Short mmCIF file of C-alpha atoms in Angstrom, two decimals:
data_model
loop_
_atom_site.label_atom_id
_atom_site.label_comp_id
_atom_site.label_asym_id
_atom_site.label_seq_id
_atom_site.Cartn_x
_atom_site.Cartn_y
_atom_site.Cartn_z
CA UNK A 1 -3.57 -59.01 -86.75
CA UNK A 2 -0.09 -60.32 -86.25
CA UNK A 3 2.37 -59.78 -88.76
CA UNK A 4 5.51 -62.03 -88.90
CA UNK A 5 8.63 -62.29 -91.28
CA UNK A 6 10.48 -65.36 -91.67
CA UNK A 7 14.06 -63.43 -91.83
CA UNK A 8 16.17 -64.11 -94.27
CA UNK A 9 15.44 -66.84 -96.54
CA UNK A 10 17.94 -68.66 -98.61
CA UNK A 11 16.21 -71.60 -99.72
CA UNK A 12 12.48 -72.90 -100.76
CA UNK A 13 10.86 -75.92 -101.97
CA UNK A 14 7.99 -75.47 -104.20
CA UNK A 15 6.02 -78.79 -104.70
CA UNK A 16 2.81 -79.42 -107.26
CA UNK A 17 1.06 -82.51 -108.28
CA UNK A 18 0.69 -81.18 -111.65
CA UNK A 19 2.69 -78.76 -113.95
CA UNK A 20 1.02 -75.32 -113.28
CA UNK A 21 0.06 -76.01 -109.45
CA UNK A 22 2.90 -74.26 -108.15
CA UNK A 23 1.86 -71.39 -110.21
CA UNK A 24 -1.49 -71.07 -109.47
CA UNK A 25 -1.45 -71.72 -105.94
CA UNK A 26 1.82 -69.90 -105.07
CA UNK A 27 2.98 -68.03 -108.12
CA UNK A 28 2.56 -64.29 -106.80
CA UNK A 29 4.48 -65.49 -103.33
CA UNK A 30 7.33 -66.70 -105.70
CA UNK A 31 7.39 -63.53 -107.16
CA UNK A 32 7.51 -61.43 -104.31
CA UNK A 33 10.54 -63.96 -102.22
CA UNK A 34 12.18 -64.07 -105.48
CA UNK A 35 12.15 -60.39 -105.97
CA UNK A 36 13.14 -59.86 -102.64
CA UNK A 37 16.06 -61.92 -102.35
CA UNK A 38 18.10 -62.03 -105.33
CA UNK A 39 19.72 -65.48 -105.24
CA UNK A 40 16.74 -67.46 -103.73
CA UNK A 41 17.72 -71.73 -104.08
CA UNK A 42 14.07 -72.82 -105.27
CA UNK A 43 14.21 -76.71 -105.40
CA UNK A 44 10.75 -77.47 -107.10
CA UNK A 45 9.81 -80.89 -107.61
CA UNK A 46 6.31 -81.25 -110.23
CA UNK A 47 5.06 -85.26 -110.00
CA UNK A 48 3.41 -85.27 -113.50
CA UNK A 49 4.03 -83.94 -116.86
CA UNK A 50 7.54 -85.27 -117.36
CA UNK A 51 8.37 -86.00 -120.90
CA UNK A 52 5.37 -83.66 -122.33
CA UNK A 53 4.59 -80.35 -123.55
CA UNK A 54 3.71 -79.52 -119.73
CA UNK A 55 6.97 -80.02 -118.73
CA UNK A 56 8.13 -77.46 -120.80
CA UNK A 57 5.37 -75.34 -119.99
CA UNK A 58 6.49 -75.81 -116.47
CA UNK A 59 10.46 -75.22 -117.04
CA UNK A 60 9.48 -72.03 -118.82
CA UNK A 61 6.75 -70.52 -116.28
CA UNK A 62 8.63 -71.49 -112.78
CA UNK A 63 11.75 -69.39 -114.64
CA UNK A 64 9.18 -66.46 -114.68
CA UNK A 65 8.03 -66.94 -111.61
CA UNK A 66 11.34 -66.98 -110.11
CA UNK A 67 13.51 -64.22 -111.25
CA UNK A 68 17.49 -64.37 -109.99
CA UNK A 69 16.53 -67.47 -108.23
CA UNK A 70 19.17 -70.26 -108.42
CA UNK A 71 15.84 -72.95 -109.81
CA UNK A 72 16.54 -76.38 -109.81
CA UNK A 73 13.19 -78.08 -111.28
CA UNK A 74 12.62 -81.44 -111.01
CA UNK A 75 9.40 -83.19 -113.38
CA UNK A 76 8.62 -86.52 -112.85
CA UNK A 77 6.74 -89.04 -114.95
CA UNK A 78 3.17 -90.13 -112.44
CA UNK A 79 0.38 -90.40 -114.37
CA UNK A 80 -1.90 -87.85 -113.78
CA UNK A 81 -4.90 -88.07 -111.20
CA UNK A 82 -3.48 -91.73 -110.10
CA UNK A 83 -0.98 -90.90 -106.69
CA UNK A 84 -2.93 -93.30 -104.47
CA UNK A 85 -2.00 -96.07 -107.18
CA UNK A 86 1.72 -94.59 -107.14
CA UNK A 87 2.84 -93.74 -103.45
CA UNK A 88 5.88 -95.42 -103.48
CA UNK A 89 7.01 -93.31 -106.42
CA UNK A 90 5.58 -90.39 -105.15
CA UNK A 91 6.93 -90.86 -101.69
CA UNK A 92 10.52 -92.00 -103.29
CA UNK A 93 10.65 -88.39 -104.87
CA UNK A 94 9.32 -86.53 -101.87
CA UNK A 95 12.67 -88.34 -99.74
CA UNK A 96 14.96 -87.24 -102.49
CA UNK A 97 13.90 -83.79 -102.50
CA UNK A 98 14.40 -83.36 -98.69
CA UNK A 99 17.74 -85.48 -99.04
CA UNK A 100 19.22 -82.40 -101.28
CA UNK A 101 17.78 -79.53 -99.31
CA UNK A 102 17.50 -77.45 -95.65
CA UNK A 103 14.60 -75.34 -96.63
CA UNK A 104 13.97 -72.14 -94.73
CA UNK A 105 9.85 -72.25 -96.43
CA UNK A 106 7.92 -75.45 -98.24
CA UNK A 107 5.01 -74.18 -100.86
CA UNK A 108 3.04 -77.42 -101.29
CA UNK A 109 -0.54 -78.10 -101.43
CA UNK A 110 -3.14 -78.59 -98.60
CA UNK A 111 -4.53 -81.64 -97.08
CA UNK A 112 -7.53 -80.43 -97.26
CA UNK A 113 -7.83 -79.95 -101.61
CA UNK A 114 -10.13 -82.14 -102.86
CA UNK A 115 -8.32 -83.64 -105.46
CA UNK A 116 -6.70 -86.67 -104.52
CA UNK A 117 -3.19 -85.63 -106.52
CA UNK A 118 -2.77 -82.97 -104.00
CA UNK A 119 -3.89 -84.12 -101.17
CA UNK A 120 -1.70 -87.27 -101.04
CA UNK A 121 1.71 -85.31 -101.89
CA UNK A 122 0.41 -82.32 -99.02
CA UNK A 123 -0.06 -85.67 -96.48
CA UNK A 124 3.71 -86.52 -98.07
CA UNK A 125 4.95 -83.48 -97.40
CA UNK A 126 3.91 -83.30 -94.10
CA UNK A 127 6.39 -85.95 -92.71
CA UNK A 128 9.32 -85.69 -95.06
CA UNK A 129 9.73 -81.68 -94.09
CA UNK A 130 8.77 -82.52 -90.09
CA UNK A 131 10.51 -79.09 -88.59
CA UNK A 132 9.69 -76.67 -91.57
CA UNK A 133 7.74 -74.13 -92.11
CA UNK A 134 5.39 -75.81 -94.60
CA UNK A 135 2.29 -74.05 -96.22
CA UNK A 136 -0.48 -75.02 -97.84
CA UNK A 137 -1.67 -73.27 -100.55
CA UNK A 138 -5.20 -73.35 -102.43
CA UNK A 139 -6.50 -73.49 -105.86
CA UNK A 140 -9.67 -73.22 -106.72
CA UNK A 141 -11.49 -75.68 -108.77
CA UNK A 142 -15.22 -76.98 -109.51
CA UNK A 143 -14.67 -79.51 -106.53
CA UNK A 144 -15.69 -76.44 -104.40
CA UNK A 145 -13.20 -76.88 -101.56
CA UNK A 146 -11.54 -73.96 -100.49
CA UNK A 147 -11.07 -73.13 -96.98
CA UNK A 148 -10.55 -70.60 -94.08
CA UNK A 149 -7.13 -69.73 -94.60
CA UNK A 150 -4.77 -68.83 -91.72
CA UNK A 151 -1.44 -67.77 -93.35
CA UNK A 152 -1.74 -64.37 -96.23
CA UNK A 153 0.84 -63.00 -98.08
CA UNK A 154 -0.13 -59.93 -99.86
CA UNK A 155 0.17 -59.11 -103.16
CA UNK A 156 1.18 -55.76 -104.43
CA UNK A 157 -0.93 -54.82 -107.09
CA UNK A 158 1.67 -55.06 -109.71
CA UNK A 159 2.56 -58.48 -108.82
CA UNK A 160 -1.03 -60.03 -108.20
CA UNK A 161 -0.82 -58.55 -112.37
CA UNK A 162 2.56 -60.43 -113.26
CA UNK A 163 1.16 -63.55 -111.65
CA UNK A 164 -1.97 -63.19 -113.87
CA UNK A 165 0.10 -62.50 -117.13
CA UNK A 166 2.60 -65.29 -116.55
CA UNK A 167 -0.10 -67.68 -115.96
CA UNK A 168 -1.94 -67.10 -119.68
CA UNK A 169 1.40 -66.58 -121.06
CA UNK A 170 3.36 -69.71 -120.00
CA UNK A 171 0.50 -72.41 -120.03
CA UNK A 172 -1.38 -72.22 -123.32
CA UNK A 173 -2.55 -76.21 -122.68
CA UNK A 174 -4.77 -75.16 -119.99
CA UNK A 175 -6.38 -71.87 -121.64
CA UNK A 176 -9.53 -73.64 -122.64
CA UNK A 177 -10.21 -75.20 -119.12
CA UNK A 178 -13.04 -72.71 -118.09
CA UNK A 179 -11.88 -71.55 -114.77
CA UNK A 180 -8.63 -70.78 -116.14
CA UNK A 181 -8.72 -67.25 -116.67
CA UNK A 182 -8.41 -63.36 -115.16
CA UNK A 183 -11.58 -63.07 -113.07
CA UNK A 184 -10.47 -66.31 -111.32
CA UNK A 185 -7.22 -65.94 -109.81
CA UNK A 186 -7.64 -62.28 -109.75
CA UNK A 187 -11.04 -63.04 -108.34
CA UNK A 188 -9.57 -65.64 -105.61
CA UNK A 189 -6.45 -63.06 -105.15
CA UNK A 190 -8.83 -60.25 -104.02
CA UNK A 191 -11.01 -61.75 -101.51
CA UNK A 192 -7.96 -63.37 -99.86
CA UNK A 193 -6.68 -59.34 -99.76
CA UNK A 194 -9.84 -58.38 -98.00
CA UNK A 195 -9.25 -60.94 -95.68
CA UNK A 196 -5.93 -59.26 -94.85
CA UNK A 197 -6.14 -56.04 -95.19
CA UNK A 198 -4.90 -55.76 -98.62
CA UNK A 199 -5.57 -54.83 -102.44
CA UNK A 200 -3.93 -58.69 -103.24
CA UNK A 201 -3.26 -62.04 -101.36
CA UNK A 202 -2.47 -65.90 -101.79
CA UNK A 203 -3.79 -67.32 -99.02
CA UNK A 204 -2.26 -70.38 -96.84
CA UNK A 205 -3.09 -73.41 -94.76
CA UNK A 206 -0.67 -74.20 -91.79
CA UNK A 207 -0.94 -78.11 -90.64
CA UNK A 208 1.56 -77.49 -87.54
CA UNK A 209 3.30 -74.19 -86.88
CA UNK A 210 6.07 -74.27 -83.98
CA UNK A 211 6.92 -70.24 -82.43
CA UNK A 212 9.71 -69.45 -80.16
CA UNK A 213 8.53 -65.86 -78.52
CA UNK A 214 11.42 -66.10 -76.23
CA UNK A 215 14.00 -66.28 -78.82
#
């Protein structure tokens, strides 16, 4: 197993679909950069919600999941489950996001999720953040589509547990969905540990990865 560290980090963007995707696909790796370097710029940009009770959900839980970070959360108005019927709009907030930051790390979804919601803003992401480190996280869903992850971050215990808490405390809307609970992304969080060699792990897809072992 290689292990590599991306240095210092000074800024991330953190992309969902939907209010709580950034959470639950990426919330314990938040946690952990956050907590790691005091200061962290997170520019996160959320495509639906804006205007609702999600998007203050959303304002509330990414301030959790980001402790010390200077946050700068963006929630925009696309109906939910419609992107292909909205790229322009969807596409015209991707651009604006990359015209305000350098990022050092991208969290976005994978190109491979089943929902159509993320997969069009992971194909989005892809080309507005060409030379960035962009990863693809996963969440799991009745669709049945997760994948053979090649990127882990471990969780410490404690953390994989904060991630859990924060995710029943900050989104009561979604508490009656019935995947949305403990065993799940505790459940998910394990197996991606075994995986690497860990108690806890969010687990990554990598659409294009450029290494300099020379450097």
């Amino acid at each position: 197993m290689i292990r590599l560290g991306a240095g210092r980090l000074e800024r991330v963007v953190a992309v969902g679909a939907h209010c709580d995707d950034i959470a639950i696909g990426a919330g314990g790796t938040l946690l952990t950069l956050c907590r790691a370097h005091p200061g962290l710029r997170v520019d996160a940009l959320v495509l639906s919600g804006g205007g609702t009770e999600r998007e203050q959900e959303e304002q509330q839980a990414l301030a959790a999941f980001c402790p010390g970070a200077d946050l700068r959360l963006t929630v925009d108005k696309l109906p939910d489950g419609r992107l292909p019927a909205h790229w322009a709009e969807a596409k015209a907030a991707v651009e604006e996001l990359r015209a305000r930051t350098e990022p050092d790390l991208v969290l976005a979804p994978r190109t491979e999720d089943a929902h159509q919601d993320h997969r069009g803003l992971a194909k989005l992401m892809t080309t507005a953040f060409r030379d960035h480190l962009v990863l693809g996280y996963e969440i799991v869903k009745w669709d049945g589509d997760l994948g053979r992850p090649v990127v882990y971050q471990p969780l410490a215990p404690e953390t994989a547990e904060d991630k859990v808490r924060l995710l029943q405390e900050h989104y009561p809307s979604q508490r009656h969905r019935p995947w949305y609970d403990r065993e799940a992304f505790l459940g998910l969080a394990r197996i991606r540990g075994i995986e690497s060699n860990a108690r806890y792990a969010e687990a990554f897809a990598v659409t294009k990865l450029t290494v300099d072992l020379g450097g």
